[in-house]
XYZ file of C-alpha atoms in Angstrom:
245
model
C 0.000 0.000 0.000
C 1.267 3.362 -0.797
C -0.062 7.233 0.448
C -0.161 10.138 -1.648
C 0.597 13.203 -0.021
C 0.858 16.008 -2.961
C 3.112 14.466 -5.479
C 5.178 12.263 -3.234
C 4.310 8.557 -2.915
C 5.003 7.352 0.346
C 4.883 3.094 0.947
C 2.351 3.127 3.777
C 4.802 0.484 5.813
C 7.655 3.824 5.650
C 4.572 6.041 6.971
C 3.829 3.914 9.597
C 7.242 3.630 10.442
C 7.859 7.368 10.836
C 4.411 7.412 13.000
C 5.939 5.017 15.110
C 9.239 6.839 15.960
C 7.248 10.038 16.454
C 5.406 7.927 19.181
C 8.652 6.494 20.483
C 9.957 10.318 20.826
C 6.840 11.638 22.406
C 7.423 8.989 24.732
C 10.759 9.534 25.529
C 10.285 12.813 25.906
C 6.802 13.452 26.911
C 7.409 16.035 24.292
C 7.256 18.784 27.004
C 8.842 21.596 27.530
C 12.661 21.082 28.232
C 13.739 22.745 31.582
C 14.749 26.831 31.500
C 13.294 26.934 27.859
C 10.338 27.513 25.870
C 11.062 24.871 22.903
C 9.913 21.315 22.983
C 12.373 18.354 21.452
C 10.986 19.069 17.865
C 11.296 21.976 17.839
C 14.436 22.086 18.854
C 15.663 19.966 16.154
C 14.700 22.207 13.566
C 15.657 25.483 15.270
C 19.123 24.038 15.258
C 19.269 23.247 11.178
C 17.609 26.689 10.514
C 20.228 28.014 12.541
C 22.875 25.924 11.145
C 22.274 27.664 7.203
C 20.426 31.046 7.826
C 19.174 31.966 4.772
C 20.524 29.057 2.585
C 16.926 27.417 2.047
C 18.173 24.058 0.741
C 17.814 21.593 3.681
C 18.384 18.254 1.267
C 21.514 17.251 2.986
C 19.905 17.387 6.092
C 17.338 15.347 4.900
C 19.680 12.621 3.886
C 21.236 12.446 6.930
C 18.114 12.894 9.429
C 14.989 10.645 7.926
C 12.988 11.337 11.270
C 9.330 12.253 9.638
C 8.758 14.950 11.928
C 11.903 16.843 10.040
C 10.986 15.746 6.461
C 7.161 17.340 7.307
C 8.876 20.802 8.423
C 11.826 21.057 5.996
C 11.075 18.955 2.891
C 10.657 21.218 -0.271
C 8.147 18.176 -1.226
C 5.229 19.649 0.697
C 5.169 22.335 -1.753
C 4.075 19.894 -3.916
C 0.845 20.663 -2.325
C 0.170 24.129 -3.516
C 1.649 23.632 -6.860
C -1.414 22.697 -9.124
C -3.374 26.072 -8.429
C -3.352 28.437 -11.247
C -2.363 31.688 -8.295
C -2.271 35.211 -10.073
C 1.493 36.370 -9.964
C 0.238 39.575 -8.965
C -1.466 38.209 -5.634
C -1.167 39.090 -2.441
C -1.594 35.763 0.153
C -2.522 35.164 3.723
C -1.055 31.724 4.833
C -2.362 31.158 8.952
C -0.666 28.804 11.085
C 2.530 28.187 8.899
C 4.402 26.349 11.400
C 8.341 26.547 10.454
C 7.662 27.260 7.272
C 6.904 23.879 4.886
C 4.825 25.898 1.930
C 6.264 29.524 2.716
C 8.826 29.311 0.426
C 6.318 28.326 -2.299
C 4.368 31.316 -1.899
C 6.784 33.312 -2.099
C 7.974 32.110 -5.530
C 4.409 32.328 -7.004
C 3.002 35.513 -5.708
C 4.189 39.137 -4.966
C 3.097 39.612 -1.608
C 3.063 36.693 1.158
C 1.505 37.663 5.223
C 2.333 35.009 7.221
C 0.542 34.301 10.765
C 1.648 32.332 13.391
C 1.088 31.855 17.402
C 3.874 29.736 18.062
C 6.859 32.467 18.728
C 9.439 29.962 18.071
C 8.257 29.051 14.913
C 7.477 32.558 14.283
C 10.888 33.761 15.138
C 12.471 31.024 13.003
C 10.368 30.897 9.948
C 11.699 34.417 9.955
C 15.382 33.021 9.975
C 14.707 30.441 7.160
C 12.987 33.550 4.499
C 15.743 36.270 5.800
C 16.239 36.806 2.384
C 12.591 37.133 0.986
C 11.714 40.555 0.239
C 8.142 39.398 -0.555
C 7.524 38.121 2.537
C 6.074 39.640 5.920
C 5.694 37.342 9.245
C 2.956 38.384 11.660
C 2.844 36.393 15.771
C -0.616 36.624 16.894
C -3.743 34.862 16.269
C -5.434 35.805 13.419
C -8.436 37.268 14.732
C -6.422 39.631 16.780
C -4.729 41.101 13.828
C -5.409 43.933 12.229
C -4.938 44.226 8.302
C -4.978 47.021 5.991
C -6.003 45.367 2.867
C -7.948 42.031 2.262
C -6.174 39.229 0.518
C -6.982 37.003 -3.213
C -6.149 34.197 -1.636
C -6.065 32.268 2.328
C -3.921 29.532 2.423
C -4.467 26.826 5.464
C -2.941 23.662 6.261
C -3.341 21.412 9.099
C -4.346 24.338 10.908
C -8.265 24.116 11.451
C -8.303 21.317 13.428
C -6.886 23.129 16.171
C -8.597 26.593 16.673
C -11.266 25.243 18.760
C -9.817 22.631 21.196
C -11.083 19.714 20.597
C -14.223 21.252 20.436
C -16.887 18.844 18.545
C -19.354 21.764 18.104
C -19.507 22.323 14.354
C -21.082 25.852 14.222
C -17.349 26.845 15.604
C -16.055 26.057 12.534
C -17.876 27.620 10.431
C -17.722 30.611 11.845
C -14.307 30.655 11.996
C -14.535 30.298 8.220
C -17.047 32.934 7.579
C -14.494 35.184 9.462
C -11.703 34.218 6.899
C -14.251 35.192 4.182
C -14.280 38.594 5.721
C -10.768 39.199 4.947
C -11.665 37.910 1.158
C -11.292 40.493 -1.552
C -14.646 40.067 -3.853
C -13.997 36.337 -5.746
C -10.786 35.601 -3.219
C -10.113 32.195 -2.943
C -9.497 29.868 0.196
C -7.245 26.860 0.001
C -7.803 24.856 2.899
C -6.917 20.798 3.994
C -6.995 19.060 6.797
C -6.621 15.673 7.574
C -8.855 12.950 6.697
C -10.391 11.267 9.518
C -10.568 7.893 7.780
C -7.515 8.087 5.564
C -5.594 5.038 4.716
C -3.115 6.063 6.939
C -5.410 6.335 10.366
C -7.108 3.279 9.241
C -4.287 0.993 9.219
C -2.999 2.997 12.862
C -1.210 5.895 12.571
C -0.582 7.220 16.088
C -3.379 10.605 16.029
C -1.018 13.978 16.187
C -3.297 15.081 18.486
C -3.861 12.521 21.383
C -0.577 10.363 20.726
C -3.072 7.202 19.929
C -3.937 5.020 17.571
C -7.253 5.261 16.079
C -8.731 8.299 18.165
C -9.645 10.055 15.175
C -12.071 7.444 13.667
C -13.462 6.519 16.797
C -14.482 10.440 17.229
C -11.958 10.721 20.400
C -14.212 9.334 22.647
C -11.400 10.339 25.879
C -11.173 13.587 24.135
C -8.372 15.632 22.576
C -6.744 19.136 21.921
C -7.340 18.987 17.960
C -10.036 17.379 16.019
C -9.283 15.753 12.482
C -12.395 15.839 9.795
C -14.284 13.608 7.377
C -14.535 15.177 3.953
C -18.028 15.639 4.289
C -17.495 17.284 7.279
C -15.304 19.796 6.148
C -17.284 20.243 2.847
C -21.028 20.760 5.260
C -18.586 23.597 7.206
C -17.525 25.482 3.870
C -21.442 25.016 2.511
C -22.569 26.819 6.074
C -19.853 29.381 5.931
């Protein structure tokens, strides 16, 4: 069995393999907070290969050497993949929330002549920063995005992996869609939102990848019945929220 994700084929055994060392780090170390700092163990890791080649955005012999999935997903030029089959206006300015470290940044910023970044995280913040020192397309914004003023609205909203999160948990739907009437707000007339999540009951949680959000196995298609601190989707469910909204 193999997993798409973009235009990288993945064997699912390799997938599950990765899943499984993420679950052996988490459990080595609780992936906390490390004492007298405000990083946790991943991101550590990939504060220290930003800061290893500031500016140099090329992170493929890193990638050679370090096949840990949680690096790959935060500093493989792959992931771009994902954004690379819209036809985006060249003239467009872009809103991308909750970009992490920076996986589709540089993408954006290739494609479009004006990139605003958000993100809460001030580590990632401060280091996605360090990784696009040398875009001069590219503005990064710490806060959450509905305490952020902006003085123009955007053509296009780019977010990954990011909804799941903005409610807790929460299983109340009308959350959601809210959230994404909000982001239509900030919508010049005919702008375009690029959204994914993911699946629920993809291949991969099916067959038992640990859930990124409650460190478990098969949490996501049994609707987290113990709970969690992010929420993954159905398709249907995320196309019902984007119908509402």
């Amino acid at each position: 069995l193999t997993e798409k994700i973009s235009e990288c084929i993945i064997p699912l055994d390799i997938l599950l393999e990765w899943s499984q060392n993420d679950r052996d780090e988490i459990v080595k170390y609780d992936n906390s907070v490390q004492k007298d700092s405000n990083i946790n163990f991943k991101e550590k890791v990939i504060c220290d290969y930003i800061d290893a080649q500031v500016g140099d955005e090329d992170y493929s012999n890193i990638l050679q050497r370090d096949d840990r999935y949680f690096v790959w997903e935060n500093l493989s030029d792959q992931r771009q993949a994902a954004l690379r089959w819209y036809p985006f206006k060249p003239s467009g300015r872009v809103l991308e929330i909750g970009a992490g470290f920076g996986a589709l940044t540089g993408a954006l910023c290739d494609r479009l002549s004006r990139v605003v970044v958000t993100e809460t995280n001030h580590v990632q913040a401060d280091y996605l920063t360090k990784r696009y020192i040398n875009r001069k397309n590219l503005t990064v914004i710490e806060g959450e995005i509905r305490n952020i003023s902006f003085e123009d609205q955007f053509d296009y909203i780019i977010m990954f992996g990011h909804l799941e999160t903005i409610a807790n948990g929460s299983d109340e739907d009308e959350i959601y869609i809210e959230y994404l009437r909000y982001l239509k707000s900030l919508l010049k007339p005919n702008g375009t939102i690029i959204l994914a999540v993911d699946n629920r009951y993809g291949v991969r949680m099916l067959c038992g990848m640990i859930d990124k959000y409650t460190h478990r196995p098969f949490d996501a298609i049994a609707n987290y019945p113990d709970g969690t601190e992010g929420r993954l989707f159905t398709r249907e469910q995320l196309a019902g929220f984007i119908d509402k909204a």
